CSV table of C-alpha atoms and ligand atoms in Angstrom, one decimal:
chain,number,residue,atom,x,y,z
V,145,MET,CA,31.1,-3.5,13.3
V,146,LYS,CA,31.2,0.3,13.2
V,147,TYR,CA,28.4,1.5,11.0
V,148,ASP,CA,28.2,4.3,8.4
V,149,PHE,CA,24.4,4.2,8.2
V,150,ILE,CA,21.7,3.0,10.5
V,151,ILE,CA,18.3,2.2,8.9
V,152,VAL,CA,15.0,1.9,11.1
V,153,GLY,CA,12.7,-0.5,9.2
V,154,ALA,CA,13.1,-3.4,6.8
V,155,GLY,CA,10.2,-2.6,4.4
V,156,PHE,CA,10.9,-1.5,0.8
V,157,ALA,CA,12.2,1.7,1.8
V,158,GLY,CA,14.7,0.5,4.3
V,159,CYS,CA,15.8,-2.6,2.2
V,160,VAL,CA,16.3,-0.6,-0.8
V,161,LEU,CA,18.6,1.9,0.7
V,162,ALA,CA,20.5,-0.7,2.5
V,163,GLU,CA,21.0,-2.7,-0.8
V,164,ARG,CA,22.2,0.5,-2.6
V,165,ILE,CA,24.5,1.7,0.0
V,166,ALA,CA,26.3,-1.7,0.4
V,167,ASN,CA,26.4,-2.7,-2.9
V,168,ASP,CA,27.1,0.6,-4.8
V,169,MET,CA,29.1,2.4,-2.0
V,170,GLY,CA,30.6,-0.3,-0.1
V,171,LYS,CA,29.4,1.3,3.2
V,172,LYS,CA,28.2,-0.5,6.4
V,173,VAL,CA,24.8,-0.7,7.2
V,174,LEU,CA,22.8,-1.6,10.5
V,175,VAL,CA,19.2,-2.3,9.6
V,176,ILE,CA,16.8,-2.5,12.7
V,177,GLU,CA,13.6,-4.1,12.3
V,178,LYS,CA,10.8,-4.8,15.1
V,179,ARG,CA,9.3,-7.6,13.4
V,180,LYS,CA,10.9,-11.1,13.3
V,181,HIS,CA,11.1,-10.9,9.5
V,182,TRP,CA,11.9,-8.5,6.7
V,183,GLY,CA,9.7,-7.0,3.9
V,184,GLY,CA,7.5,-4.7,5.9
V,185,ASN,CA,4.0,-5.1,4.8
V,186,CYS,CA,4.9,-6.6,1.4
V,187,TYR,CA,6.2,-9.8,3.5
V,188,ASP,CA,4.7,-12.9,2.2
V,189,MET,CA,5.2,-16.7,2.9
V,190,ILE,CA,3.9,-20.2,2.7
V,191,ASP,CA,1.1,-21.0,4.9
V,192,SER,CA,0.4,-24.2,6.6
V,193,HIS,CA,-1.5,-25.5,3.4
V,194,GLY,CA,1.4,-24.9,1.0
V,195,ILE,CA,-0.1,-21.7,-0.2
V,196,LEU,CA,1.7,-18.4,-0.7
V,197,ILE,CA,0.1,-15.8,1.3
V,198,HIS,CA,0.5,-12.1,1.6
V,199,ASN,CA,0.6,-11.8,5.5
V,200,TYR,CA,-0.3,-7.8,5.5
V,201,GLY,CA,-2.8,-7.8,2.7
V,202,PRO,CA,-2.7,-8.4,-0.9
V,203,HIS,CA,0.2,-6.7,-2.9
V,204,ILE,CA,0.1,-6.5,-6.5
V,205,PHE,CA,3.0,-5.0,-8.4
V,206,HIS,CA,2.4,-2.1,-10.9
V,207,THR,CA,4.3,0.8,-12.1
V,208,ILE,CA,4.8,3.0,-15.0
V,209,LYS,CA,8.3,3.9,-13.9
V,210,LYS,CA,10.7,2.0,-16.1
V,211,ASN,CA,13.8,2.5,-13.6
V,212,VAL,CA,11.7,0.8,-10.8
V,213,TRP,CA,10.8,-1.9,-13.0
V,214,ASN,CA,14.4,-2.6,-14.1
V,215,TYR,CA,15.7,-2.3,-10.7
V,216,LEU,CA,13.3,-5.0,-9.3
V,217,THR,CA,14.0,-7.0,-12.1
V,218,GLY,CA,17.4,-7.6,-10.9
V,219,PHE,CA,16.2,-9.4,-7.8
V,220,THR,CA,13.2,-11.4,-9.2
V,221,GLU,CA,11.6,-13.0,-12.4
V,222,TRP,CA,8.0,-12.0,-12.7
V,223,TYR,CA,4.8,-14.2,-13.1
V,224,TYR,CA,2.6,-12.4,-15.6
V,225,TYR,CA,-0.3,-11.2,-13.9
V,226,GLN,CA,-3.0,-8.4,-14.5
V,227,HIS,CA,-5.1,-7.7,-11.4
V,228,LYS,CA,-8.9,-7.9,-11.9
V,229,VAL,CA,-11.6,-6.8,-9.1
V,230,LEU,CA,-15.2,-7.3,-9.1
V,231,GLY,CA,-17.5,-5.5,-6.9
V,232,TYR,CA,-20.5,-7.5,-5.5
V,233,ILE,CA,-23.4,-5.0,-6.0
V,234,ASP,CA,-27.0,-5.7,-5.6
V,235,GLY,CA,-26.5,-9.3,-6.1
V,236,GLN,CA,-24.3,-9.3,-9.1
V,237,TYR,CA,-20.5,-8.9,-9.7
V,238,VAL,CA,-19.5,-5.9,-11.7
V,239,PRO,CA,-16.0,-4.7,-12.8
V,240,ILE,CA,-14.3,-2.5,-10.6
V,241,PRO,CA,-13.0,0.2,-11.4
V,242,PHE,CA,-16.4,0.9,-12.6
V,243,ASN,CA,-16.3,1.1,-16.5
V,244,LEU,CA,-18.4,0.8,-19.6
V,245,ASN,CA,-18.8,-2.9,-18.9
V,246,SER,CA,-20.0,-2.4,-15.3
V,247,LEU,CA,-22.4,0.2,-16.8
V,248,HIS,CA,-23.8,-2.2,-19.3
V,249,GLN,CA,-24.2,-4.9,-16.6
V,250,SER,CA,-26.1,-2.5,-14.3
V,251,PHE,CA,-28.7,-0.8,-16.4
V,252,PRO,CA,-31.1,-1.8,-19.1
V,253,LYS,CA,-29.6,-1.8,-22.7
V,254,ASN,CA,-31.0,1.6,-24.0
V,255,THR,CA,-30.4,3.3,-20.7
V,256,ALA,CA,-26.9,2.1,-20.6
V,257,GLN,CA,-26.4,3.2,-24.1
V,258,GLU,CA,-27.6,6.6,-23.6
V,259,LEU,CA,-25.4,6.9,-20.5
V,260,GLU,CA,-22.3,5.8,-22.2
V,261,GLU,CA,-22.9,8.2,-24.9
V,262,LYS,CA,-23.0,11.1,-22.5
V,263,LEU,CA,-20.0,9.9,-20.7
V,264,VAL,CA,-18.0,9.7,-23.8
V,265,LYS,CA,-19.3,12.9,-25.1
V,266,LYS,CA,-18.4,15.0,-21.9
V,267,PHE,CA,-15.1,13.0,-21.0
V,268,GLY,CA,-13.9,11.3,-24.1
V,269,MET,CA,-13.3,7.5,-24.6
V,270,GLY,CA,-10.4,6.1,-22.6
V,271,ASN,CA,-10.2,8.6,-20.0
V,272,LYS,CA,-10.5,8.3,-16.3
V,273,ILE,CA,-12.7,10.3,-13.9
V,274,PRO,CA,-12.6,10.3,-10.2
V,275,ILE,CA,-15.9,10.0,-8.7
V,276,LEU,CA,-15.9,13.3,-6.7
V,277,GLN,CA,-15.3,14.9,-10.0
V,278,LEU,CA,-17.9,13.0,-11.9
V,279,LYS,CA,-20.4,14.1,-9.1
V,280,ASP,CA,-19.2,17.7,-9.5
V,281,ALA,CA,-20.1,17.6,-13.2
V,282,GLY,CA,-23.8,17.2,-12.4
V,283,GLY,CA,-26.2,17.7,-15.4
V,284,GLU,CA,-27.3,14.8,-17.4
V,285,LEU,CA,-24.8,12.7,-15.8
V,286,LYS,CA,-25.8,13.3,-12.2
V,287,PHE,CA,-28.0,10.2,-12.1
V,288,LEU,CA,-25.2,8.0,-13.0
V,289,ALA,CA,-22.7,9.6,-10.7
V,290,ASP,CA,-25.0,9.4,-7.7
V,291,TYR,CA,-25.6,5.6,-8.5
V,292,ILE,CA,-21.9,4.9,-8.7
V,293,TYR,CA,-21.2,7.0,-5.7
V,294,GLU,CA,-23.7,5.2,-3.7
V,295,LYS,CA,-23.4,1.8,-4.8
V,296,VAL,CA,-19.4,1.6,-5.2
V,297,PHE,CA,-17.8,4.4,-3.1
V,298,LEU,CA,-20.0,5.6,-0.2
V,299,ASN,CA,-20.2,2.5,2.0
V,300,TYR,CA,-16.8,1.1,1.0
V,301,THR,CA,-15.3,4.3,2.1
V,302,MET,CA,-17.3,4.5,5.4
V,303,LYS,CA,-15.9,0.9,6.2
V,304,GLN,CA,-12.4,1.6,5.3
V,305,TRP,CA,-11.9,5.3,6.4
V,306,ASP,CA,-15.0,5.7,8.7
V,307,CYS,CA,-15.8,8.8,6.8
V,308,LYS,CA,-17.5,9.8,3.6
V,309,PRO,CA,-15.5,10.1,0.4
V,310,ASN,CA,-15.6,14.0,0.6
V,311,GLU,CA,-14.2,13.9,4.2
V,312,ILE,CA,-10.8,12.5,2.9
V,313,ASP,CA,-8.3,13.7,0.5
V,314,GLU,CA,-10.0,13.3,-3.2
V,315,SER,CA,-7.0,11.4,-4.1
V,316,VAL,CA,-7.9,8.4,-2.1
V,317,THR,CA,-11.2,7.6,-4.1
V,318,GLY,CA,-9.3,9.0,-6.9
V,319,ARG,CA,-7.2,5.9,-7.0
V,320,VAL,CA,-10.0,3.9,-8.4
V,321,PRO,CA,-11.7,6.4,-11.0
V,322,VAL,CA,-14.4,5.6,-13.2
V,323,HIS,CA,-13.0,4.3,-16.4
V,324,ILE,CA,-14.5,5.3,-19.8
V,325,SER,CA,-13.3,2.1,-21.5
V,326,ARG,CA,-14.0,-1.5,-21.6
V,327,ASP,CA,-10.8,-2.4,-20.0
V,328,ASP,CA,-11.7,-4.4,-17.0
V,329,ARG,CA,-8.1,-4.5,-15.3
V,330,TYR,CA,-7.6,-2.6,-11.9
V,331,PHE,CA,-4.4,-1.1,-13.2
V,332,GLN,CA,-3.4,0.1,-16.7
V,333,ASP,CA,0.2,0.6,-15.8
V,334,ILE,CA,2.7,-0.8,-18.5
V,335,TYR,CA,4.8,-2.9,-16.1
V,336,GLN,CA,2.5,-5.3,-14.0
V,337,GLY,CA,3.4,-8.4,-12.5
V,338,MET,CA,4.1,-10.7,-9.4
V,339,PRO,CA,7.5,-11.6,-8.2
V,340,SER,CA,7.7,-15.5,-9.3
V,341,ASN,CA,9.2,-16.6,-6.0
V,342,GLY,CA,7.3,-14.0,-3.9
V,343,TYR,CA,8.2,-10.8,-2.3
V,344,SER,CA,10.3,-11.9,0.7
V,345,ASN,CA,12.7,-13.7,-1.7
V,346,ILE,CA,13.4,-10.2,-3.1
V,347,PHE,CA,14.0,-8.7,0.3
V,348,GLU,CA,16.4,-11.7,1.1
V,349,LYS,CA,18.5,-10.9,-2.0
V,350,MET,CA,18.5,-7.3,-1.2
V,351,LEU,CA,19.8,-7.6,2.3
V,352,SER,CA,22.3,-10.5,1.5
V,353,HIS,CA,25.7,-8.6,1.7
V,354,ASP,CA,28.5,-8.7,4.1
V,355,ASN,CA,27.9,-4.9,4.8
V,356,ILE,CA,24.4,-5.3,5.9
V,357,HIS,CA,23.8,-6.2,9.5
V,358,LEU,CA,20.2,-6.9,10.2
V,359,LEU,CA,18.7,-6.7,13.7
V,360,LEU,CA,15.4,-8.5,13.9
V,361,ASN,CA,12.9,-8.4,16.7
V,362,THR,CA,14.2,-5.1,17.9
V,363,ASN,CA,12.3,-2.1,18.3
V,364,ALA,CA,14.5,0.9,17.5
V,365,SER,CA,13.2,2.9,20.3
V,366,ASP,CA,14.7,0.3,22.9
V,367,ILE,CA,18.2,1.3,21.4
V,368,ILE,CA,18.0,4.5,19.6
V,369,GLU,CA,17.3,8.0,21.2
V,370,ILE,CA,17.0,11.5,19.9
V,371,ARG,CA,19.0,14.0,21.9
V,372,ASP,CA,19.0,17.5,20.9
V,373,ARG,CA,20.1,17.3,17.3
V,374,ASP,CA,21.8,13.9,17.4
V,375,VAL,CA,21.0,10.4,17.2
V,376,TYR,CA,22.5,8.2,20.0
V,377,MET,CA,22.7,4.4,19.7
V,378,MET,CA,22.9,2.4,23.1
V,379,GLY,CA,23.8,5.7,24.8
V,380,GLU,CA,26.7,6.6,22.3
V,381,LYS,CA,26.4,9.4,19.9
V,382,PHE,CA,26.2,8.1,16.1
V,383,GLY,CA,28.2,10.0,13.7
V,384,GLY,CA,26.9,8.3,10.6
V,385,VAL,CA,23.6,8.9,8.5
V,386,PHE,CA,20.4,8.0,10.3
V,387,ILE,CA,17.6,6.6,8.0
V,388,TYR,CA,14.2,6.2,9.6
V,389,THR,CA,11.2,4.5,7.8
V,390,GLY,CA,8.9,4.0,10.7
V,391,PRO,CA,6.0,6.0,12.0
V,392,ILE,CA,7.5,9.6,12.6
V,393,ASP,CA,5.4,10.2,15.8
V,394,HIS,CA,6.8,7.3,17.5
V,395,LEU,CA,10.3,8.5,16.7
V,396,PHE,CA,9.4,11.6,19.0
V,397,LYS,CA,7.6,9.6,21.6
V,398,TYR,CA,4.1,11.2,20.4
V,399,LYS,CA,5.3,14.5,21.9
V,400,TYR,CA,2.9,16.5,19.7
V,401,GLY,CA,0.0,13.7,20.1
V,402,LYS,CA,-0.7,10.6,18.0
V,403,LEU,CA,-0.9,10.6,14.4
V,404,PRO,CA,-4.0,8.6,13.2
V,405,TYR,CA,-3.7,5.7,11.0
V,406,ARG,CA,-6.2,3.0,10.0
V,407,SER,CA,-5.3,-0.5,10.8
V,408,LEU,CA,-6.9,-3.8,9.6
V,409,LYS,CA,-8.1,-7.1,11.0
V,410,LEU,CA,-7.0,-9.7,8.5
V,411,ASP,CA,-8.9,-13.1,8.5
V,412,PHE,CA,-7.1,-15.9,6.5
V,413,GLU,CA,-9.3,-19.0,5.7
V,414,TYR,CA,-8.2,-22.2,4.0
V,415,LEU,CA,-10.8,-23.9,2.0
V,416,PRO,CA,-10.4,-27.4,0.5
V,417,GLN,CA,-11.6,-26.5,-2.9
V,418,GLN,CA,-9.9,-25.7,-6.1
V,419,GLN,CA,-11.3,-22.0,-6.4
V,420,TYR,CA,-13.3,-19.7,-4.3
V,421,GLN,CA,-13.9,-16.8,-6.5
V,422,PRO,CA,-13.5,-15.9,-10.3
V,423,VAL,CA,-10.7,-13.3,-9.8
V,424,GLY,CA,-8.1,-12.1,-7.5
V,425,THR,CA,-10.3,-9.7,-5.4
V,426,VAL,CA,-13.9,-9.2,-4.9
V,427,ASN,CA,-14.9,-5.9,-3.3
V,428,TYR,CA,-18.1,-5.8,-1.0
V,429,PRO,CA,-18.8,-2.1,-0.9
V,430,ASN,CA,-22.5,-2.4,0.7
V,431,ASP,CA,-22.6,-6.1,2.2
V,432,TYR,CA,-20.8,-7.6,5.2
V,433,ASP,CA,-18.4,-5.9,7.5
V,434,PHE,CA,-15.2,-6.6,5.5
V,435,THR,CA,-14.2,-4.6,2.5
V,436,ARG,CA,-13.0,-7.2,0.2
V,437,ILE,CA,-11.9,-11.0,-0.2
V,438,THR,CA,-8.6,-11.6,-2.0
V,439,GLU,CA,-7.9,-15.3,-3.2
V,440,PHE,CA,-4.1,-15.7,-3.4
V,441,LYS,CA,-3.9,-18.5,-6.1
V,442,HIS,CA,-5.2,-15.8,-8.6
V,443,LEU,CA,-2.2,-13.5,-7.8
V,444,THR,CA,0.6,-15.9,-7.8
V,445,GLY,CA,-0.6,-18.6,-10.2
V,446,GLN,CA,0.4,-21.1,-7.8
V,447,LYS,CA,-0.9,-24.6,-8.7
V,448,VAL,CA,-1.6,-26.3,-5.4
V,449,GLU,CA,-4.5,-28.2,-3.8
V,450,GLY,CA,-7.0,-26.1,-1.9
V,451,THR,CA,-7.1,-22.3,-1.8
V,452,THR,CA,-6.6,-19.7,1.0
V,453,ILE,CA,-8.6,-16.3,1.0
V,454,LEU,CA,-8.3,-13.2,2.9
V,455,LYS,CA,-11.0,-10.9,4.3
V,456,GLU,CA,-10.1,-7.4,5.3
V,457,TYR,CA,-11.8,-5.6,8.0
V,458,SER,CA,-10.8,-2.1,8.6
V,459,GLN,CA,-10.3,-0.8,12.2
V,460,PRO,CA,-9.0,2.3,14.0
V,461,TYR,CA,-5.4,2.0,15.0
V,462,ASP,CA,-4.0,1.8,18.5
V,463,PRO,CA,-0.4,1.4,19.1
V,464,GLU,CA,-1.3,0.3,22.8
V,465,ILE,CA,-3.8,-2.5,21.8
V,466,LYS,CA,-2.5,-5.7,20.4
V,467,GLY,CA,-4.4,-6.7,17.1
V,468,ARG,CA,-5.0,-2.9,16.4
V,469,ASP,CA,-1.2,-1.8,16.8
V,470,ILE,CA,-0.1,-2.0,12.9
V,471,PRO,CA,-0.4,1.2,11.2
V,472,TYR,CA,-1.4,0.2,7.7
V,473,TYR,CA,-2.9,3.2,6.2
V,474,ILE,CA,-2.1,7.0,6.7
V,475,ILE,CA,-5.3,9.0,6.8
V,476,SER,CA,-4.9,11.8,4.5
V,477,LYS,CA,-6.8,14.8,6.2
V,478,PRO,CA,-5.7,18.3,6.4
V,479,GLU,CA,-5.5,18.3,10.4
V,480,ASN,CA,-3.4,15.0,10.3
V,481,LEU,CA,-1.0,16.7,7.7
V,482,GLU,CA,-0.6,19.6,9.8
V,483,LEU,CA,0.4,17.5,12.9
V,484,TYR,CA,2.7,15.6,10.6
V,485,LYS,CA,4.5,18.9,9.7
V,486,LYS,CA,5.2,19.4,13.5
V,487,TYR,CA,7.2,16.3,13.5
V,488,LYS,CA,8.7,16.8,10.2
V,489,ASN,CA,10.2,20.2,11.3
V,490,GLU,CA,11.6,18.3,14.5
V,491,VAL,CA,13.5,16.0,12.0
V,492,ASP,CA,14.7,18.8,9.7
V,493,ARG,CA,16.7,20.1,12.7
V,494,LEU,CA,18.5,16.9,13.3
V,495,ASN,CA,22.0,16.2,11.8
V,496,LYS,CA,22.3,13.6,9.0
V,497,THR,CA,18.8,12.1,9.3
V,498,ILE,CA,16.5,11.1,6.4
V,499,LEU,CA,13.0,10.4,6.5
V,500,VAL,CA,11.6,7.8,3.9
V,501,GLY,CA,8.8,5.5,3.6
V,502,ARG,CA,4.8,5.5,4.0
V,503,LEU,CA,4.7,5.8,7.6
V,504,ALA,CA,7.8,8.2,8.0
V,505,GLU,CA,6.4,10.7,5.3
V,506,TYR,CA,2.9,10.2,6.1
V,507,LYS,CA,1.9,9.4,2.4
V,508,TYR,CA,-0.3,6.8,0.6
V,509,TYR,CA,2.6,5.3,-1.2
V,510,ASN,CA,2.4,2.2,-3.5
V,511,MET,CA,5.2,-0.1,-3.5
V,512,ASP,CA,6.7,1.3,-6.9
V,513,ASP,CA,6.4,4.9,-5.4
V,514,ILE,CA,8.4,4.1,-2.3
V,515,ILE,CA,11.0,2.2,-4.5
V,516,ALA,CA,11.2,5.2,-6.7
V,517,ARG,CA,11.6,7.6,-3.7
V,518,SER,CA,14.3,5.5,-2.1
V,519,LEU,CA,16.2,5.4,-5.4
V,520,GLU,CA,16.0,9.1,-5.7
V,521,ILE,CA,17.1,9.7,-2.2
V,522,PHE,CA,20.0,7.3,-2.7
V,523,GLU,CA,21.2,9.3,-5.9
V,524,ASN,CA,20.6,12.8,-4.7
V,525,ASP,CA,21.1,13.0,-0.9
V,526,ILE,CA,23.5,9.7,-0.2
V,527,GLU,CA,25.7,8.9,-3.1
V,528,LYS,CA,26.6,12.4,-3.8
Z,24,LIG,P1,6.5,-0.7,5.4
Z,24,LIG,O1,6.4,-1.8,4.6
Z,24,LIG,O2,5.4,-0.3,6.4
Z,24,LIG,O3,7.9,-1.1,6.5
Z,24,LIG,C1,8.1,-0.4,7.5
Z,24,LIG,C2,8.8,-1.2,8.5
Z,24,LIG,O4,9.5,-0.4,9.6
Z,24,LIG,C3,8.2,-2.2,9.0
Z,24,LIG,O5,8.7,-3.6,8.7
Z,24,LIG,C4,8.0,-2.0,10.5
Z,24,LIG,O6,7.8,-3.1,11.3
Z,24,LIG,C5,9.3,-1.3,10.7
Z,24,LIG,N1,9.4,-0.5,11.9
Z,24,LIG,C6,8.4,0.5,12.5
Z,24,LIG,N2,8.5,1.1,13.4
Z,24,LIG,C7,9.7,0.5,13.8
Z,24,LIG,C8,10.6,0.6,15.1
Z,24,LIG,N3,10.4,1.3,15.9
Z,24,LIG,N4,11.7,-0.2,15.1
Z,24,LIG,C9,12.1,-1.1,14.2
Z,24,LIG,N5,11.3,-1.3,13.0
Z,24,LIG,C10,10.4,-0.5,12.9
Z,24,LIG,N6,1.2,-1.1,-2.9
Z,24,LIG,C11,1.3,-1.5,-4.0
Z,24,LIG,O7,2.0,-1.1,-4.8
Z,24,LIG,N7,0.5,-2.6,-4.6
Z,24,LIG,C12,-0.6,-3.0,-3.7
Z,24,LIG,O8,-1.3,-4.0,-4.1
Z,24,LIG,C13,-0.5,-2.7,-2.3
Z,24,LIG,N8,-1.4,-3.4,-1.6
Z,24,LIG,C14,-1.3,-2.9,-0.2
Z,24,LIG,C15,-2.4,-3.5,0.6
Z,24,LIG,C16,-2.4,-3.2,2.0
Z,24,LIG,C17,-3.3,-3.6,3.0
Z,24,LIG,C18,-1.4,-2.1,2.5
Z,24,LIG,C19,-1.6,-1.7,3.9
Z,24,LIG,C20,-0.6,-1.6,1.5
Z,24,LIG,C21,-0.6,-1.9,0.1
Z,24,LIG,N9,0.4,-1.2,-0.6
Z,24,LIG,C22,0.5,-1.8,-1.9
Z,24,LIG,C23,1.5,-0.4,-0.1
Z,24,LIG,C24,2.8,-1.0,0.3
Z,24,LIG,O9,2.5,-1.8,1.4
Z,24,LIG,C25,3.7,0.1,0.7
Z,24,LIG,O10,4.0,1.0,-0.3
Z,24,LIG,C26,5.0,-0.3,1.3
Z,24,LIG,O11,5.0,-1.4,2.1
Z,24,LIG,C27,5.7,0.7,1.7
Z,24,LIG,O12,6.9,0.3,2.2
Z,24,LIG,P2,7.6,0.9,3.6
Z,24,LIG,O13,9.1,0.4,3.6
Z,24,LIG,O14,7.5,2.5,3.5
Z,24,LIG,O15,6.8,0.8,4.8
Z,25,LIG,N1,-12.9,2.4,-3.1
Z,25,LIG,C1,-14.3,2.3,-2.9
Z,25,LIG,N2,-15.0,1.2,-3.6
Z,25,LIG,C2,-14.2,0.3,-4.1
Z,25,LIG,C3,-12.9,0.4,-4.4
Z,25,LIG,C4,-12.1,1.6,-3.7
Z,25,LIG,O1,-14.8,3.2,-2.3
Z,25,LIG,O2,-14.7,-0.7,-4.8
Z,25,LIG,C5,-12.2,3.7,-2.5
Z,25,LIG,C6,-12.1,3.6,-1.0
Z,25,LIG,O3,-12.1,4.8,-0.4
Z,25,LIG,C7,-10.8,2.9,-1.1
Z,25,LIG,C8,-9.9,3.9,-2.2
Z,25,LIG,O4,-11.0,3.9,-3.2
Z,25,LIG,O5,-10.2,3.2,0.3
Z,25,LIG,C9,-8.8,3.3,-2.6
Z,25,LIG,O6,-9.0,1.9,-3.2
Z,25,LIG,P1,-7.8,1.0,-3.3
Z,25,LIG,O7,-8.2,-0.2,-3.9
Z,25,LIG,O8,-6.7,1.7,-4.2
Z,25,LIG,O9,-7.2,0.7,-1.9
Z,25,LIG,P2,-6.0,0.0,-1.2
Z,25,LIG,O10,-5.8,-1.3,-2.1
Z,25,LIG,O11,-4.9,0.9,-1.3
Z,25,LIG,O12,-6.5,-0.5,0.1
């Protein structure tokens, strides 16, 4: 088959674009994926105990974007689920993001009441304040800001990123802002849920089209080469559009140096009991080496004997070392973004090449961001 598009990577970025190109334009697409399955980090499967697990860490779908929700709803039904997280802090479980319920659980009644009044007066009921902003506010709330910083953010961030909260882009800790409300949900987005038959089923549907040819177990660098301003496949110049969703530094053989990422060690454990913990995820900011434990049955609503939990340990990424070679998280620091720009400039010189994805764009995208981005690229840069 002669292809109009080559896409590297079968995560959400690659699959949404392949689906749109095949279904909407009737063009032919080759999708190259180095893993033995589709879905990228959103891949899920039934484990040997019959439990639906997320192989690359827990994925909860949430969005405020109606077009993204409607688009995905074309591929799945939804299990109603609102994610809840507790933080294990000084021997008790408090709601995360830290909110007014967490405040009242952490302090004696009068102190909590006083702090609540100050918070509401300063920021207003219902608002969300990133921890670094709360710390900057100082004044009467300094004590509380320092408490939340120390107990919730400092050690978790050290474990996850190997640096302090102020040494990484503030949007990172800003993902989990202090919430001046009694709402214990981790996300407040209007659309939230889990795909009833899992994520992998969505990808299967997206890719099932005669015009899409999926090549699994294939590292693009073995068959794709960049020469001057063009893309070559198996030595032949490719005249179509090249869409790359993998790590951008890898595409250029690390010529300017390696972009840093954080990797994860994921420990899955089956337990012959009905339930392990009261909510989907428990964060452990200050205890143990892992950052959090997720129990999948809460997320998926699966009714099955026993339960599988996942402990996540953050670790440095190294493409040469097995077990550390998956770039899970980009590291949002100025020096890394500078290095990224060098690679991006190289891509801008290439003919008919599009970069999209968490790794290719070096951005901390959620699933809905990447779906929105892929749909936008399709409409603005491909379909026209
Ligand atoms: P990926 O899913 O990483 O897909 C890229 C694909 O490219 C991979 O399959 C990879 O194997 C392939 N590839 C790379 N290089 C090559 C190559 N050289 N040749 C061939 N193939 C290649 N988002 C949420 O909205 N909610 C959540 O709860 C959530 N939880 C998360 C938890 C964790 C631990 C992590 C790491 C991420 C989480 N995310 C979550 C984010 C979500 O995983 C990403 O938004 C999404 O996976 C991005 O899709 P992508 O296609 O850009 O990248
Ligand atoms: N964070 C923290 N303590 C928590 C939860 C989050 O310090 O209990 C910080 C930490 O730096 C983390 C970031 O906020 O990496 C973003 O958290 P989120 O839960 O969004 O991370 P993800 O699910 O993307 O791993």
